[in-house]
Coordinates of C-alpha atoms in Angstrom, one line a residue:
M1 CA -103.4 -28.3 -28.1
N2 CA -102.6 -27.5 -31.7
K3 CA -101.7 -30.6 -33.7
F4 CA -101.4 -29.1 -37.1
F5 CA -97.9 -30.6 -37.7
T6 CA -97.9 -33.4 -35.1
F7 CA -98.6 -36.1 -37.7
S8 CA -96.9 -34.5 -40.7
F9 CA -94.7 -37.5 -41.4
L10 CA -97.3 -40.2 -41.0
L11 CA -98.8 -39.5 -44.4
I12 CA -98.0 -42.6 -46.4
I13 CA -98.7 -41.7 -49.9
V14 CA -96.5 -43.8 -52.1
V15 CA -93.6 -41.9 -53.6
S16 CA -91.3 -43.2 -56.3
I17 CA -88.0 -44.6 -55.2
T18 CA -86.1 -42.2 -57.4
S19 CA -87.4 -39.3 -55.3
C20 CA -85.3 -40.6 -52.4
K21 CA -82.1 -40.7 -54.5
F22 CA -82.3 -37.4 -56.3
P23 CA -83.3 -33.9 -55.2
L24 CA -86.9 -33.1 -55.9
K25 CA -87.7 -30.7 -58.7
P26 CA -89.1 -27.3 -57.5
A27 CA -92.9 -27.2 -57.2
T28 CA -94.6 -25.5 -60.1
G29 CA -97.8 -23.4 -60.6
L30 CA -99.0 -20.0 -59.4
E31 CA -97.8 -18.8 -56.0
D32 CA -101.3 -17.8 -54.9
Q33 CA -103.2 -20.8 -56.1
I34 CA -104.1 -23.8 -53.9
I35 CA -105.1 -27.0 -55.7
V36 CA -108.0 -28.7 -53.8
F37 CA -108.7 -32.3 -54.5
A38 CA -112.4 -32.7 -53.6
D39 CA -115.6 -34.3 -54.7
S40 CA -117.7 -31.7 -56.6
L41 CA -120.8 -32.1 -54.5
E42 CA -118.9 -32.2 -51.2
Y43 CA -116.9 -29.2 -52.3
Q44 CA -120.2 -27.2 -52.4
Q45 CA -120.6 -27.8 -48.7
L46 CA -116.9 -27.3 -47.8
K47 CA -116.2 -24.2 -50.0
P48 CA -117.6 -21.6 -47.6
A49 CA -115.3 -22.7 -44.8
L50 CA -112.3 -23.2 -47.1
S51 CA -112.8 -19.8 -48.8
S52 CA -113.2 -18.1 -45.4
A53 CA -109.9 -19.6 -44.2
L54 CA -107.8 -19.2 -47.3
E55 CA -109.3 -16.8 -49.8
K56 CA -109.0 -13.9 -47.4
I57 CA -109.4 -10.4 -49.0
I58 CA -106.7 -7.8 -48.8
Y59 CA -107.2 -4.3 -50.1
T60 CA -104.4 -2.8 -52.2
P61 CA -106.8 -0.7 -52.4
Q62 CA -108.5 -3.0 -54.9
P63 CA -109.8 -6.2 -53.2
E64 CA -107.5 -9.2 -53.9
K65 CA -107.4 -12.7 -52.5
L66 CA -104.4 -14.0 -50.5
F67 CA -105.0 -17.4 -52.2
I68 CA -107.3 -18.7 -54.9
L69 CA -108.8 -22.2 -54.6
K70 CA -109.0 -24.4 -57.6
R71 CA -111.0 -27.6 -57.2
V72 CA -110.0 -30.7 -59.2
N73 CA -110.9 -34.3 -59.2
I74 CA -108.6 -37.0 -57.8
E75 CA -108.3 -38.5 -61.3
S76 CA -106.2 -35.5 -62.1
L77 CA -103.6 -36.2 -59.5
D78 CA -100.8 -37.0 -61.9
H79 CA -101.3 -33.6 -63.6
Y80 CA -101.4 -31.5 -60.5
Q81 CA -99.2 -33.4 -58.0
N82 CA -96.2 -31.1 -58.5
R83 CA -98.1 -27.9 -57.8
K84 CA -96.9 -25.6 -54.9
N85 CA -100.0 -25.7 -52.7
I86 CA -102.2 -28.8 -52.5
I87 CA -105.1 -29.8 -50.2
F88 CA -107.0 -33.1 -50.1
V89 CA -110.4 -32.7 -48.4
A90 CA -113.3 -35.1 -47.6
P91 CA -115.1 -36.6 -44.6
L92 CA -114.1 -40.1 -43.7
N93 CA -117.6 -41.4 -43.7
S94 CA -118.1 -40.4 -47.3
K95 CA -118.2 -42.8 -50.3
S96 CA -116.6 -40.3 -52.6
E97 CA -113.4 -41.2 -54.5
I98 CA -111.4 -38.6 -52.6
S99 CA -112.6 -40.0 -49.3
K100 CA -111.5 -43.5 -50.4
Y101 CA -108.2 -42.1 -51.4
I102 CA -107.6 -40.4 -48.1
R103 CA -108.5 -43.6 -46.2
A104 CA -106.1 -45.5 -48.4
V105 CA -103.1 -43.2 -47.7
I106 CA -103.4 -42.9 -43.9
D107 CA -102.7 -45.7 -41.5
T108 CA -105.2 -47.1 -39.1
S109 CA -103.6 -45.5 -36.0
L110 CA -103.8 -42.1 -37.6
E111 CA -107.4 -42.7 -38.7
A112 CA -108.3 -43.6 -35.1
Q113 CA -106.6 -40.4 -33.9
I114 CA -108.6 -38.3 -36.5
N115 CA -111.8 -39.9 -35.3
T116 CA -111.2 -38.9 -31.6
D117 CA -109.2 -35.7 -31.9
S118 CA -110.8 -32.8 -33.7
T119 CA -107.6 -30.8 -34.0
V120 CA -105.5 -33.2 -36.1
I121 CA -104.5 -32.0 -39.5
I122 CA -102.1 -33.9 -41.7
S123 CA -99.4 -32.0 -43.5
K124 CA -96.4 -33.0 -45.6
Y125 CA -93.7 -30.8 -47.0
D126 CA -91.7 -31.7 -50.2
L127 CA -93.9 -34.7 -51.0
W128 CA -93.8 -34.7 -54.8
A129 CA -91.8 -31.5 -55.4
G130 CA -89.4 -29.2 -53.6
N131 CA -90.9 -26.4 -51.4
Q132 CA -94.4 -28.0 -51.7
L133 CA -97.0 -28.2 -49.0
V134 CA -99.6 -30.9 -49.1
T135 CA -102.4 -30.9 -46.5
V136 CA -105.0 -33.5 -45.8
L137 CA -108.2 -32.2 -44.2
T138 CA -110.6 -34.9 -43.0
A139 CA -112.9 -35.7 -40.1
P140 CA -115.5 -38.4 -39.3
T141 CA -118.4 -36.4 -40.8
M142 CA -119.1 -33.5 -43.0
K143 CA -120.2 -31.3 -40.1
K144 CA -117.1 -32.1 -38.1
L145 CA -114.9 -31.4 -41.1
Q146 CA -116.5 -28.0 -41.6
E147 CA -116.0 -27.2 -38.0
K148 CA -112.4 -28.3 -38.1
I149 CA -111.6 -26.1 -41.1
K150 CA -113.2 -23.1 -39.3
R151 CA -111.3 -23.7 -36.1
Q152 CA -107.9 -24.3 -37.8
S153 CA -108.3 -21.5 -40.3
G154 CA -105.5 -19.4 -38.7
N155 CA -103.1 -22.4 -38.8
L156 CA -104.0 -23.2 -42.4
I157 CA -103.3 -19.8 -43.9
Y158 CA -100.2 -19.3 -41.7
A159 CA -98.7 -22.6 -43.1
Y160 CA -99.4 -21.7 -46.7
Q161 CA -98.2 -18.1 -46.3
K162 CA -94.9 -19.3 -44.7
I163 CA -94.1 -21.8 -47.4
S164 CA -94.9 -19.2 -50.0
D165 CA -92.6 -16.7 -48.3
K166 CA -89.9 -19.3 -48.3
R167 CA -90.2 -19.9 -52.0
L168 CA -90.3 -16.2 -52.7
Y169 CA -87.2 -15.7 -50.5
Q170 CA -85.3 -18.2 -52.5
S171 CA -86.3 -16.6 -55.8
L172 CA -85.5 -13.1 -54.7
Y173 CA -82.2 -13.6 -52.9
N174 CA -79.3 -14.1 -55.3
S175 CA -75.7 -13.1 -54.4
H176 CA -75.1 -12.2 -58.0
Y177 CA -77.7 -9.5 -57.8
E178 CA -77.0 -8.3 -54.3
Q179 CA -75.7 -4.8 -53.7
K180 CA -73.2 -5.8 -51.0
K181 CA -71.5 -2.5 -51.1
I182 CA -74.6 -0.6 -50.1
E183 CA -75.4 -3.2 -47.5
A184 CA -71.9 -2.9 -46.1
Q185 CA -72.3 0.9 -45.9
F186 CA -75.5 0.5 -43.8
L187 CA -73.7 -2.0 -41.6
K188 CA -70.7 0.2 -41.0
K189 CA -72.6 3.4 -40.5
Y190 CA -75.7 2.2 -38.6
G191 CA -75.1 -1.3 -37.4
W192 CA -77.8 -3.1 -39.4
I193 CA -78.4 -4.5 -42.9
I194 CA -81.3 -5.3 -45.2
Y195 CA -81.1 -7.1 -48.5
V196 CA -80.7 -4.7 -51.4
Q197 CA -81.4 -6.1 -54.8
A198 CA -79.6 -4.8 -57.9
D199 CA -82.4 -2.7 -59.2
F200 CA -82.9 -0.8 -55.9
Q201 CA -81.2 2.6 -55.3
V202 CA -80.6 4.7 -52.2
A203 CA -83.0 7.6 -52.4
K204 CA -82.2 9.0 -49.0
D205 CA -79.6 8.4 -46.3
D206 CA -80.2 10.9 -43.5
S207 CA -78.1 10.2 -40.4
A208 CA -79.5 13.2 -38.6
D209 CA -83.1 11.8 -38.7
N210 CA -82.0 8.1 -38.6
F211 CA -83.8 7.5 -41.9
V212 CA -82.8 5.4 -44.9
W213 CA -84.9 5.1 -48.0
I214 CA -84.3 2.7 -50.8
R215 CA -86.5 2.5 -53.9
R216 CA -87.1 0.6 -57.1
S217 CA -88.2 1.9 -60.4
P218 CA -88.7 5.6 -59.4
N219 CA -91.2 7.6 -61.5
S220 CA -92.6 4.5 -63.1
S221 CA -95.9 2.7 -63.0
M222 CA -94.6 0.0 -60.6
E223 CA -92.6 1.6 -57.8
R224 CA -91.5 -0.1 -54.6
W225 CA -90.2 1.8 -51.5
I226 CA -88.5 0.6 -48.4
F227 CA -87.5 2.8 -45.4
I228 CA -85.7 2.0 -42.2
H229 CA -86.1 4.4 -39.3
W230 CA -84.8 4.0 -35.8
I231 CA -85.0 5.9 -32.5
D232 CA -82.0 5.8 -30.2
N233 CA -82.4 5.5 -26.4
A234 CA -86.0 4.6 -27.0
S235 CA -88.5 3.0 -24.6
L236 CA -91.1 0.3 -25.1
A237 CA -93.8 3.0 -24.9
Y238 CA -93.5 3.5 -28.7
L239 CA -94.8 0.0 -29.3
N240 CA -98.5 0.9 -29.7
E241 CA -100.7 1.6 -32.7
D242 CA -101.1 5.4 -32.2
S243 CA -97.3 6.0 -31.7
I244 CA -96.5 3.9 -34.8
K245 CA -99.0 5.8 -36.9
A246 CA -97.7 9.2 -35.6
V247 CA -94.0 8.2 -36.3
R248 CA -94.7 6.8 -39.7
N249 CA -96.7 9.8 -40.8
E250 CA -94.0 12.1 -39.5
M251 CA -91.3 10.3 -41.5
T252 CA -93.4 10.1 -44.7
K253 CA -94.5 13.7 -44.5
K254 CA -90.9 14.7 -44.4
F255 CA -89.4 12.3 -46.9
Y256 CA -92.2 10.9 -49.1
R257 CA -93.1 14.1 -51.0
T258 CA -94.3 14.9 -54.5
S259 CA -91.8 16.5 -56.9
D260 CA -93.6 19.9 -56.6
D261 CA -93.4 19.5 -52.7
K262 CA -97.2 20.1 -52.4
G263 CA -98.2 16.5 -51.5
Y264 CA -96.9 13.9 -49.1
V265 CA -97.7 10.4 -48.0
V266 CA -100.0 9.7 -45.0
I267 CA -101.7 6.6 -43.7
A268 CA -105.2 6.2 -45.1
K269 CA -108.1 5.6 -42.7
D270 CA -109.5 2.6 -44.4
Y271 CA -108.3 -1.0 -43.9
F272 CA -105.6 -0.2 -41.3
T273 CA -104.8 -3.2 -39.1
S274 CA -102.2 -3.9 -36.4
S275 CA -101.3 -7.0 -34.5
A276 CA -98.6 -8.2 -32.1
I277 CA -96.3 -10.9 -33.7
N278 CA -92.9 -12.5 -33.2
F279 CA -90.3 -11.0 -35.6
N280 CA -86.9 -12.7 -35.4
G281 CA -87.5 -13.5 -31.8
R282 CA -88.7 -10.0 -30.9
Y283 CA -92.0 -8.7 -29.8
T284 CA -93.1 -6.7 -32.8
I285 CA -96.1 -4.6 -33.9
L286 CA -97.1 -5.5 -37.5
T287 CA -99.2 -2.8 -39.2
Q288 CA -100.7 -3.0 -42.6
G289 CA -102.9 -0.8 -44.6
L290 CA -103.0 1.8 -47.3
W291 CA -101.1 4.9 -47.9
E292 CA -102.4 7.9 -49.8
L293 CA -101.3 11.5 -50.6
N294 CA -102.7 14.3 -48.4
I295 CA -104.0 15.9 -51.6
K296 CA -105.3 12.5 -52.9
G297 CA -104.6 11.1 -56.3
M298 CA -102.2 8.4 -55.5
G299 CA -102.1 5.4 -53.1
G300 CA -101.3 1.8 -52.5
P301 CA -100.6 -0.8 -49.8
F302 CA -97.9 -0.8 -47.2
I303 CA -96.5 -3.2 -44.5
N304 CA -94.6 -2.1 -41.4
Y305 CA -92.7 -3.9 -38.6
T306 CA -91.9 -1.9 -35.5
F307 CA -89.9 -3.4 -32.6
Y308 CA -87.6 -2.7 -29.8
D309 CA -84.0 -4.0 -29.9
E310 CA -82.7 -4.6 -26.3
K311 CA -79.0 -4.6 -27.2
T312 CA -78.9 -1.3 -29.0
K313 CA -81.8 0.3 -27.0
R314 CA -83.4 1.3 -30.3
I315 CA -86.9 1.2 -31.7
Y316 CA -86.7 0.1 -35.3
M317 CA -89.3 0.7 -37.9
I318 CA -88.9 -1.1 -41.2
D319 CA -91.5 -0.3 -43.8
G320 CA -92.4 -1.3 -47.4
S321 CA -94.8 0.3 -49.8
V322 CA -96.0 -0.3 -53.3
Y323 CA -97.3 2.1 -56.0
A324 CA -98.6 0.2 -59.0
P325 CA -101.9 1.6 -60.1
R326 CA -102.2 -0.6 -63.3
Y327 CA -101.4 -3.9 -61.6
F328 CA -102.5 -6.4 -59.0
K329 CA -100.4 -5.8 -56.0
R330 CA -100.8 -8.9 -53.8
N331 CA -97.6 -10.4 -55.0
L332 CA -95.7 -7.1 -55.0
I333 CA -96.5 -6.4 -51.3
Q334 CA -95.5 -10.0 -50.5
Q335 CA -92.1 -9.2 -52.1
M336 CA -91.8 -6.2 -49.9
D337 CA -92.7 -8.3 -46.8
V338 CA -90.1 -10.9 -47.6
T339 CA -87.5 -8.2 -48.2
L340 CA -88.3 -6.6 -44.8
Q341 CA -87.8 -9.9 -43.2
S342 CA -84.1 -9.9 -44.3
F343 CA -83.4 -7.1 -41.8
L344 CA -80.7 -7.9 -39.3
T345 CA -78.9 -6.0 -36.6
K346 CA -75.1 -6.4 -36.4
D347 CA -75.5 -8.6 -33.3
E348 CA -77.6 -11.0 -35.3
M349 CA -74.9 -11.5 -37.9
S350 CA -72.0 -13.9 -37.8
K351 CA -68.6 -12.4 -37.7
K352 CA -67.8 -14.0 -41.0
R353 CA -70.8 -12.4 -42.7
Q354 CA -69.9 -9.1 -41.3
K355 CA -66.3 -9.4 -42.6
D356 CA -67.5 -10.6 -46.0
L357 CA -69.7 -7.6 -46.4
L358 CA -67.3 -5.0 -45.0
D359 CA -64.6 -6.4 -47.4
A360 CA -66.9 -5.1 -50.2
L361 CA -66.0 -1.6 -49.2
D362 CA -62.3 -2.1 -49.9

């Protein structure tokens, strides 16, 4: 049984009384950095497991880490306690200062649980700052702690990715910069919406092919593309890797073409992955990888969600791509991912929100 969050509110680190009276200030620091409070010698033994769990490599096509670990001493707590992502890590049987600190901030019943249950991980949201995640990783011995980190690696990275997505969502979504008129047009014509930021423009709206393309910064060194494609009266047979590849390549061959019409976008062979996930309560195939031109010369990362909507009997494919050859693209593709997650069908929207959007057309 996974107990990653079971004891999230038993962490008894002392917080100032004022934090209970007033809203916490937002967490600070780099989005992809995790501050790790650890003894320097113990960290040498723990880093391989921590790095394997959290410093996963994605290819954009350059290798980039999902998160970057920064080890600091417990004496620096006051300086780093407002950072976005924090981990305290040490074995309980150690005499290190960080181990003493961990034993001091967990109660005896929780310590007993940690000693007998290898799955327990302590987590706390909004401890010292808003939208912050603090995790305590500990176990009776160094060996058991290393094993715990390896076993819980999926839960660890999932938790830090989700809180990061939440922070990014709040920074991206602003009603003042939302193109409600465009969203309302999609809702009225097609029965779905996706968040459209002020600097995105509609590049293609093809009702015959059930294809909509919005893009940001066309013909620049940092382009972002999103397309929504749907298949009416579809079957679940489309929800497999080969079909998704074929449909995506068909759409990009037709619509993602160079200005001279000689080149078009295809899925690159390298670093392609697919997995089944839950997307807004639906069984969904998540595919990620690299796109390239059939004539080579350009490329970048993409992320794609494909799912079946029972009420409309449609297969939906929502897809985000980045072209930014001069830049790191880890944060850019995360922005695409968070934007794709704003997709809603009409049936998922409240009547009030539908009315508010459609009023924008008047």
